Amino acid sequence: APVPSKDVIARSAGLAAAFRAKGLPVVLVNVTGGAPGRNEAPQRGEQPPADWADLVADLDAQDSDIRVTKQTWGAFYGTDLDSQLRRRGITQVVLTGIATSIGVESTAR
């Protein structure tokens, strides 16, 4: 069954806080519009609000967090996430997020 966004955010924030408390890295991913130079049909309807790509304040982003801005469904494609994890010797990840059937699943693949 679907889980309300507020519950996903609260659980994700708790998980991030627990990782930070153990000295483990936290990666925060946001998504922006399409990649520069892409030609797509204009979207119908209203434009998203100016702050739609901002990280949710409840996540309590820290300066030590790894931040990734993606422009596609997965957080690895077209970003430096893979190299950031490899540089730190990270071989296992825990994923959480709102769009589990899109962004989270695409990142896991």
mmCIF file of N, CA and C in Angstrom, residues 2 6 8 11 20 24-25 29 32 38 44 48-50 55 58 62 64 69 73 76 89-91 96-97 99 102:
data_model
loop_
_atom_site.group_PDB
_atom_site.id
_atom_site.type_symbol
_atom_site.label_atom_id
_atom_site.label_comp_id
_atom_site.label_asym_id
_atom_site.label_seq_id
_atom_site.Cartn_x
_atom_site.Cartn_y
_atom_site.Cartn_z
ATOM 1 N N PRO A 2 0.444 2.277 -0.664
ATOM 2 C CA PRO A 2 1.216 3.518 -0.679
ATOM 3 C C PRO A 2 1.404 4.076 0.732
ATOM 4 N N LYS A 6 4.675 12.345 3.846
ATOM 5 C CA LYS A 6 5.191 12.851 5.132
ATOM 6 C C LYS A 6 5.832 11.730 5.947
ATOM 7 N N VAL A 8 7.246 8.952 4.605
ATOM 8 C CA VAL A 8 8.496 8.606 3.914
ATOM 9 C C VAL A 8 9.580 9.607 4.287
ATOM 10 N N ARG A 11 10.739 9.007 7.924
ATOM 11 C CA ARG A 11 11.576 7.804 8.025
ATOM 12 C C ARG A 11 12.944 8.028 7.383
ATOM 13 N N ARG A 20 24.403 9.494 10.094
ATOM 14 C CA ARG A 20 25.337 10.548 10.519
ATOM 15 C C ARG A 20 25.876 10.262 11.915
ATOM 16 N N LEU A 24 28.548 7.491 9.182
ATOM 17 C CA LEU A 24 28.374 6.956 7.836
ATOM 18 C C LEU A 24 27.924 8.066 6.889
ATOM 19 N N PRO A 25 28.286 7.968 5.625
ATOM 20 C CA PRO A 25 27.918 9.024 4.682
ATOM 21 C C PRO A 25 26.430 9.015 4.358
ATOM 22 N N VAL A 29 19.852 13.409 -2.887
ATOM 23 C CA VAL A 29 19.691 13.568 -4.330
ATOM 24 C C VAL A 29 18.450 14.402 -4.608
ATOM 25 N N THR A 32 16.500 18.032 -11.201
ATOM 26 C CA THR A 32 16.152 19.278 -11.878
ATOM 27 C C THR A 32 15.523 18.923 -13.211
ATOM 28 N N ARG A 38 18.650 19.224 -24.529
ATOM 29 C CA ARG A 38 17.627 18.258 -24.945
ATOM 30 C C ARG A 38 16.467 18.982 -25.593
ATOM 31 N N ARG A 44 2.494 20.657 -21.165
ATOM 32 C CA ARG A 44 1.232 21.391 -21.051
ATOM 33 C C ARG A 44 0.931 21.638 -19.584
ATOM 34 N N PRO A 48 6.232 23.818 -12.680
ATOM 35 C CA PRO A 48 6.394 23.527 -11.252
ATOM 36 C C PRO A 48 6.846 24.775 -10.503
ATOM 37 N N PRO A 49 6.593 24.851 -9.205
ATOM 38 C CA PRO A 49 7.035 26.012 -8.430
ATOM 39 C C PRO A 49 8.559 26.128 -8.460
ATOM 40 N N ALA A 50 9.062 27.319 -8.247
ATOM 41 C CA ALA A 50 10.499 27.591 -8.331
ATOM 42 C C ALA A 50 11.313 26.714 -7.383
ATOM 43 N N LEU A 55 15.761 20.373 -1.695
ATOM 44 C CA LEU A 55 15.665 19.273 -0.738
ATOM 45 C C LEU A 55 14.694 19.645 0.373
ATOM 46 N N ASP A 58 13.125 18.932 6.233
ATOM 47 C CA ASP A 58 13.090 17.897 7.275
ATOM 48 C C ASP A 58 14.274 16.931 7.200
ATOM 49 N N GLN A 62 23.272 18.380 5.887
ATOM 50 C CA GLN A 62 24.489 18.816 6.573
ATOM 51 C C GLN A 62 25.577 19.089 5.538
ATOM 52 N N SER A 64 28.433 17.971 5.511
ATOM 53 C CA SER A 64 29.174 16.731 5.265
ATOM 54 C C SER A 64 28.447 15.778 4.312
ATOM 55 N N THR A 69 22.778 16.236 -7.891
ATOM 56 C CA THR A 69 21.628 16.736 -8.641
ATOM 57 C C THR A 69 21.543 15.931 -9.924
ATOM 58 N N TRP A 73 16.141 9.761 -14.463
ATOM 59 C CA TRP A 73 15.479 8.985 -13.423
ATOM 60 C C TRP A 73 16.421 8.453 -12.373
ATOM 61 N N PHE A 76 22.735 7.707 -10.722
ATOM 62 C CA PHE A 76 24.089 7.404 -11.190
ATOM 63 C C PHE A 76 24.346 7.930 -12.596
ATOM 64 N N GLY A 89 35.401 4.452 -0.851
ATOM 65 C CA GLY A 89 35.421 3.018 -0.581
ATOM 66 C C GLY A 89 34.057 2.442 -0.239
ATOM 67 N N ILE A 90 33.004 3.117 -0.629
ATOM 68 C CA ILE A 90 31.642 2.670 -0.311
ATOM 69 C C ILE A 90 31.210 1.621 -1.330
ATOM 70 N N THR A 91 30.816 0.459 -0.834
ATOM 71 C CA THR A 91 30.402 -0.641 -1.705
ATOM 72 C C THR A 91 28.952 -1.066 -1.485
ATOM 73 N N THR A 96 16.299 5.236 -0.248
ATOM 74 C CA THR A 96 14.965 5.604 0.200
ATOM 75 C C THR A 96 14.535 6.815 -0.610
ATOM 76 N N GLY A 97 13.262 7.057 -0.675
ATOM 77 C CA GLY A 97 12.799 8.225 -1.405
ATOM 78 C C GLY A 97 11.317 8.175 -1.685
ATOM 79 N N ALA A 99 9.680 8.791 -4.903
ATOM 80 C CA ALA A 99 9.267 8.167 -6.166
ATOM 81 C C ALA A 99 9.923 6.797 -6.307
ATOM 82 N N ILE A 102 10.105 5.014 -9.678
ATOM 83 C CA ILE A 102 10.784 5.748 -10.747
ATOM 84 C C ILE A 102 12.227 6.009 -10.337
#
